[in-house]
Tab-separated table of C-alpha atoms in Angstrom:
chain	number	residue	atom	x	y	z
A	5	UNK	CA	179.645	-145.883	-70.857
A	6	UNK	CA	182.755	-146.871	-68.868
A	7	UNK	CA	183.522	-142.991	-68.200
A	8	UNK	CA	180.566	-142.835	-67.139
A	9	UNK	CA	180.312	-145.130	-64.675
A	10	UNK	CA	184.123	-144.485	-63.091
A	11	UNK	CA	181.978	-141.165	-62.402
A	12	UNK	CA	179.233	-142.695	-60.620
A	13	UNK	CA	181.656	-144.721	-58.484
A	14	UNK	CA	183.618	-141.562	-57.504
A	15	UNK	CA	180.757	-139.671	-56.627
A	16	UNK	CA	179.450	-142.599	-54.915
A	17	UNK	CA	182.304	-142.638	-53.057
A	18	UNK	CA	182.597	-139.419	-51.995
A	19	UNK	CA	179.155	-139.248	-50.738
A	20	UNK	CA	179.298	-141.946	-48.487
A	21	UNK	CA	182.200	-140.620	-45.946
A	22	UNK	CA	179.996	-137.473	-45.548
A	23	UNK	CA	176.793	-139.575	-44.208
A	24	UNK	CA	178.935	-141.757	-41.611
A	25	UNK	CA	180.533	-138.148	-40.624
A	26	UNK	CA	177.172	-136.553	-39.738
A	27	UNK	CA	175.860	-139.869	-38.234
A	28	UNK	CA	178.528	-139.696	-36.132
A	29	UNK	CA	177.918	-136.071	-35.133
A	30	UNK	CA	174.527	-136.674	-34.537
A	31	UNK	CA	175.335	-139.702	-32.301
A	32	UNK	CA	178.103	-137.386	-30.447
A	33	UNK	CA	175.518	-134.716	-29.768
A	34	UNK	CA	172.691	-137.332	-29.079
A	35	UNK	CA	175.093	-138.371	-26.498
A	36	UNK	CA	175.794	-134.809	-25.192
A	37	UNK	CA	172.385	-134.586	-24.529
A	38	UNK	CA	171.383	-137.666	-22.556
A	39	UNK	CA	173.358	-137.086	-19.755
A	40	UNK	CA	172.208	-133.714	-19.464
A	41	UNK	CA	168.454	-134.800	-18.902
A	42	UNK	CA	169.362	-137.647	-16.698
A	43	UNK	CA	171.485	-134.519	-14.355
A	44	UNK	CA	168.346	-132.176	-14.447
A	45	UNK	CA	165.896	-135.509	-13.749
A	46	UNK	CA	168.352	-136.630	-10.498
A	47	UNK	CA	168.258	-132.556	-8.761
A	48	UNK	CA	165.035	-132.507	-9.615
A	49	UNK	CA	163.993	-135.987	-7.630
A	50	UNK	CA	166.594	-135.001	-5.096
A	51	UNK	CA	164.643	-131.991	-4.299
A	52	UNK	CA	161.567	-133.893	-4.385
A	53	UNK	CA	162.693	-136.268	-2.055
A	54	UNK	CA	164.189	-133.290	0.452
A	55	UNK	CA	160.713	-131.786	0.301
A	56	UNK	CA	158.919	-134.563	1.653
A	57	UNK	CA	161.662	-135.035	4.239
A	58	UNK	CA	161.397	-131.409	5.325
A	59	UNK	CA	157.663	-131.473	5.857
A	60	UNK	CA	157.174	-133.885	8.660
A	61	UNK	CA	159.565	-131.978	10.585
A	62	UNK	CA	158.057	-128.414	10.057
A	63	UNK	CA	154.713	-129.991	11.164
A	64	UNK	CA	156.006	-131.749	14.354
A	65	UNK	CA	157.710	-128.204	14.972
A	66	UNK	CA	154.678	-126.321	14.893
A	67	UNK	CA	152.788	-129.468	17.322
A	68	UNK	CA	155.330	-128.805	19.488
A	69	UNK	CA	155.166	-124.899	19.379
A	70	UNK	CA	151.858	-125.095	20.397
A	71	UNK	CA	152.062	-127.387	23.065
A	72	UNK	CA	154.699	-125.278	25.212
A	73	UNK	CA	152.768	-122.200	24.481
A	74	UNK	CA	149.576	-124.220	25.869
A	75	UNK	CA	152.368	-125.420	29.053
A	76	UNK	CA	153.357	-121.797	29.375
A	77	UNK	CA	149.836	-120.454	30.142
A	78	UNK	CA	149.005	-122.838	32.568
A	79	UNK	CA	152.004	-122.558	34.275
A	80	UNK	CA	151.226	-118.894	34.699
A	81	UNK	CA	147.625	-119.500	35.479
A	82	UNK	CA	148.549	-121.838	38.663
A	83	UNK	CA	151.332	-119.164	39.214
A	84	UNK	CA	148.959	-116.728	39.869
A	85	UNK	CA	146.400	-118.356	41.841
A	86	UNK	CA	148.955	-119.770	44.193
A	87	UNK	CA	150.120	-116.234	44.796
A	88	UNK	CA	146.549	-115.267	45.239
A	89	UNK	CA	145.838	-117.796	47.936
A	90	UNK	CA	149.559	-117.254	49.577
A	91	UNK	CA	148.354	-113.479	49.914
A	92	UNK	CA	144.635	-114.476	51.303
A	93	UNK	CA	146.602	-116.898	54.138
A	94	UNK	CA	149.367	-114.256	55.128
A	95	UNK	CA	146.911	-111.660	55.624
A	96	UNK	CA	144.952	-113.831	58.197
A	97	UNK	CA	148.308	-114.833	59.906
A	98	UNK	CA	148.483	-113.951	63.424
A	99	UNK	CA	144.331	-112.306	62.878
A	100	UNK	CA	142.398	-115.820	63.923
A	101	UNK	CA	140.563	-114.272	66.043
A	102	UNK	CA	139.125	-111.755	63.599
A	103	UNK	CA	137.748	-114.861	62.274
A	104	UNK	CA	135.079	-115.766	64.395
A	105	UNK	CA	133.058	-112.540	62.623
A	106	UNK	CA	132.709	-115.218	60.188
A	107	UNK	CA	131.435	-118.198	62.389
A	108	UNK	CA	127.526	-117.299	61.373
A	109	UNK	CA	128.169	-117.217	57.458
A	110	UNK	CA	128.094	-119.600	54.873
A	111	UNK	CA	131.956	-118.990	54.119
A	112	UNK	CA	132.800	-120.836	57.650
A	113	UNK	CA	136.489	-119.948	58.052
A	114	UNK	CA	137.261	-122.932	60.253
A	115	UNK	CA	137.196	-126.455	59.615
A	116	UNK	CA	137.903	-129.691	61.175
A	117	UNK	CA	139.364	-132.903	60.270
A	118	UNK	CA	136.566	-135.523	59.479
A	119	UNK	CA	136.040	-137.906	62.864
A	120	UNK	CA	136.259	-134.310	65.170
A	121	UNK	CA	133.781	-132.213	66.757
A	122	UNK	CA	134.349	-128.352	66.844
A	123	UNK	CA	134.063	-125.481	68.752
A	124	UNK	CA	134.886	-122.243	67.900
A	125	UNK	CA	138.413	-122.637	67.288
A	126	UNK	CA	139.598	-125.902	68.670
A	127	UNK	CA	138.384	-129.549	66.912
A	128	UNK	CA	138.338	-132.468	69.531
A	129	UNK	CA	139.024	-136.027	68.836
A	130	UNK	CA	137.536	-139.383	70.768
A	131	UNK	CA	139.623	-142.216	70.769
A	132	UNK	CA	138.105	-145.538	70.435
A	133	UNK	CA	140.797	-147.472	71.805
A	134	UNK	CA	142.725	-147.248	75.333
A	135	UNK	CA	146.317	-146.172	76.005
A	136	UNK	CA	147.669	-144.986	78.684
A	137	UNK	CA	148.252	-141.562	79.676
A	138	UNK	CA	152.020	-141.092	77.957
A	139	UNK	CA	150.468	-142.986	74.989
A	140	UNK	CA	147.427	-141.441	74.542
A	141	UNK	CA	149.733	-138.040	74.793
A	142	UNK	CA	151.871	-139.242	72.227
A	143	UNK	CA	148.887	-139.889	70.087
A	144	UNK	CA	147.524	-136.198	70.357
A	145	UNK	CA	150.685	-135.236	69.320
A	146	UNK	CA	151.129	-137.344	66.298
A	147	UNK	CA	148.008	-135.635	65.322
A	148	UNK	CA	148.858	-132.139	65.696
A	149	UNK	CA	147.441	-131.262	69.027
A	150	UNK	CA	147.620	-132.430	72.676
A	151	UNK	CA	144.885	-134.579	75.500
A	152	UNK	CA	141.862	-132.221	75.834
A	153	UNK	CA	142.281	-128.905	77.616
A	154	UNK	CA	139.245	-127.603	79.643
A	155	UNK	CA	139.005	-124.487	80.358
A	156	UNK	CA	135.353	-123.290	79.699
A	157	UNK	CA	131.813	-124.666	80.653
A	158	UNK	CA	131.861	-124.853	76.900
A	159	UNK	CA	134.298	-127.090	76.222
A	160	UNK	CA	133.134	-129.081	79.385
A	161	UNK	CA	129.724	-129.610	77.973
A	162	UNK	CA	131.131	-130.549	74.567
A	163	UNK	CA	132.823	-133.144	75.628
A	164	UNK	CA	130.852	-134.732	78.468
A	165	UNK	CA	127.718	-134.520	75.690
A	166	UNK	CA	130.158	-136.135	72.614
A	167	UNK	CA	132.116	-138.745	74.433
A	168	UNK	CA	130.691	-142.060	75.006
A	169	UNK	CA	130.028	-143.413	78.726
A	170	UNK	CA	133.465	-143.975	79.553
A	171	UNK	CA	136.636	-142.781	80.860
A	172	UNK	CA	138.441	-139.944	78.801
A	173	UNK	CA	142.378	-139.243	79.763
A	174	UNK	CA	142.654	-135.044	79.507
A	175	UNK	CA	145.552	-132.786	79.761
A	176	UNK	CA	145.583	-132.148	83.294
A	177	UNK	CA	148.029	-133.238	85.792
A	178	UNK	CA	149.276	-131.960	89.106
A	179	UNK	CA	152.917	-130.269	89.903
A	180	UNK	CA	154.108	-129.595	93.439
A	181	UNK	CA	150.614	-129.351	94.769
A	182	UNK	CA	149.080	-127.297	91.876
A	183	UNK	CA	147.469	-128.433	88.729
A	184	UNK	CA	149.085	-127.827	85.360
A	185	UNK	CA	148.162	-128.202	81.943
A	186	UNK	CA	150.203	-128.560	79.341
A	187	UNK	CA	150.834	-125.308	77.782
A	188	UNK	CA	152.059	-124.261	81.278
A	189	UNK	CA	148.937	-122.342	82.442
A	190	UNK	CA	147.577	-123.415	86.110
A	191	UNK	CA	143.997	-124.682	87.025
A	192	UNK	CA	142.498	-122.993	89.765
A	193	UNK	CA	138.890	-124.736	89.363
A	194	UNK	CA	139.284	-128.247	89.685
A	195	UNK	CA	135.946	-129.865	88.318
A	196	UNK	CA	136.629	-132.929	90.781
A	197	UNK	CA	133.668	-135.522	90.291
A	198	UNK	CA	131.421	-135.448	93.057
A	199	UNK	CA	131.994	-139.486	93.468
A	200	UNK	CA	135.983	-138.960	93.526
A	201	UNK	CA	136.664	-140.717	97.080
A	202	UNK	CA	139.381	-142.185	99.040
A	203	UNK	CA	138.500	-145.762	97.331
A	204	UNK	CA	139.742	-144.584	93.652
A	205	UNK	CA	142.708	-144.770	92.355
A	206	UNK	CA	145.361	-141.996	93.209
A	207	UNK	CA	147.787	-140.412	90.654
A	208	UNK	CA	149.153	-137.531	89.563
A	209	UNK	CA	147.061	-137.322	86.039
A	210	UNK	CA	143.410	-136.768	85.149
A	211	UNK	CA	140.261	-138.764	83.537
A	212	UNK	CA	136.938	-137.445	82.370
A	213	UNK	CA	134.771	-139.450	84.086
A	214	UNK	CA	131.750	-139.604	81.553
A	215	UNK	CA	130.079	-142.141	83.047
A	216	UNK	CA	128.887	-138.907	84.974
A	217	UNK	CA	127.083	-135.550	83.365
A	218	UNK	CA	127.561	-132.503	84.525
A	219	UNK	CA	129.918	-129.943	84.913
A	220	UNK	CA	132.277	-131.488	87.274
A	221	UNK	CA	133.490	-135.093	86.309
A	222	UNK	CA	137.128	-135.003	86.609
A	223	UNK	CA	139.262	-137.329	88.759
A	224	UNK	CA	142.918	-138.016	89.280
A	225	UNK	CA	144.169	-141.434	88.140
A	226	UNK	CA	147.104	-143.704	87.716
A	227	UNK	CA	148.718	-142.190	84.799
A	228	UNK	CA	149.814	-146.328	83.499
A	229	UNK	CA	146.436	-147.055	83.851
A	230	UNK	CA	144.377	-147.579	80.132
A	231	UNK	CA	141.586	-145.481	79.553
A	232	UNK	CA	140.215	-143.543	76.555
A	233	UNK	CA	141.140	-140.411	76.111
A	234	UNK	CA	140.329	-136.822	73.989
A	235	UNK	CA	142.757	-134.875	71.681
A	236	UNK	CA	142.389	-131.342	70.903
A	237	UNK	CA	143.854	-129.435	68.101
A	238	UNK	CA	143.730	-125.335	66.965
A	239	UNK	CA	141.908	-124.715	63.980
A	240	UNK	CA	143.529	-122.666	61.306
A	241	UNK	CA	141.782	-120.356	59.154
A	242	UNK	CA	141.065	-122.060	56.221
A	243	UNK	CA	140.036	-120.690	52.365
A	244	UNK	CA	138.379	-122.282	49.749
């Protein structure tokens, strides 16, 4: 019974190292393999994370893609049309008078500033204020144009039917005996009012007198006297 018991013991004994030596394998490998998983499970968030990083970009890259293309086209749309107009205006440079073939249609090549009456291709301006004659100049130019020239029974009408009842300075002023507008040509028909006498005021420049109708109304005057007065510019052919 003893012997048989020693035997028991022994093998016992010898079976017990064996179980603590595969527990402890099977904790080394369980170990092993842990880390492992938790490597694969980081890269795999990492490249998670990187994707949804990536794809705000890509789609703000492709916003902005389109939106220079969209830039890009219109800047060669206006491009073009400004070329096309720049053509249309240097072909009618220096061929105004060409123009007035278009005076009966619809497509009126000529157009004047709001506030000015036109005729054929000058736009005249009334002032409703006085200056006097250096002023009023001054004023016309700061406009783009100079006092009133009249050299036509046209323009004389216009203006004697447009202005008010008043007194209008014009270009006109005498030089050495002669009368001289300002562009340097000379007026040999002086359209002196028929009620200019000594009693008016003499000077060297001229008035409208519009308190008279007709074709001859104009007087010389004091040019530092106030008085209305008339500006004239050139039209320019103009495209819609």
């Amino acid at each position: 019974m003893l012997e048989n018991k020693d035997e028991e013991d022994l093998y016992a004994l010898a079976d017990r190292p064996q179980d603590k030596e595969t527990e402890a394998e099977s904790s080394h490998y369980a170990g092993l393999h842990k880390p492992s998983e938790d490597i694969y499970s980081n890269i795999a968030k990492t490249d998670k994370s990187s994707q949804d990083t990536v794809i705000p970009y890509k789609i703000a890259c492709v916003i902005l893609s389109i939106l220079c293309s969209v830039l890009l086209v219109a800047a060669i749309v206006l491009c073009a049309k400004n070329i096309n107009q720049e053509n249309k205006i240097n072909q009618m440079k220096g061929t105004c008078n060409p123009c007035k073939d278009l005076m009966s249609t619809n497509e009126h090549p000529f157009r004047c500033p709001d506030g000015w009456v036109g005729l054929n291709q000058s736009c005249f301006f009334f002032s409703n204020f006085q200056l006097d004659r250096n002023e009023s100049n001054n004023n016309c130019t700061k406009r783009g144009g100079t006092l009133a020239m009249i050299k036509s029974d046209q323009v004389q009408e216009l203006l004697t039917e447009n202005g008010k009842r008043v007194n209008y300075w014009i270009d006109l002023q005498t030089s050495r005996n002669s009368y001289i507008w300002s562009d340097g040509t000379r007026e040999e028909n002086v359209r002196f009012s028929r009620h200019y006498g000594d009693g008016d005021i003499p000077g060297d420049c001229f008035i409208l007198e519009n308190y008279w109708s007709g074709i001859a109304n104009w007087k010389p005057h004091d040019c530092n006297q106030v008085n209305y007065f008339i500006c004239q510019i050139e039209l320019k052919c103009i495209y819609n």
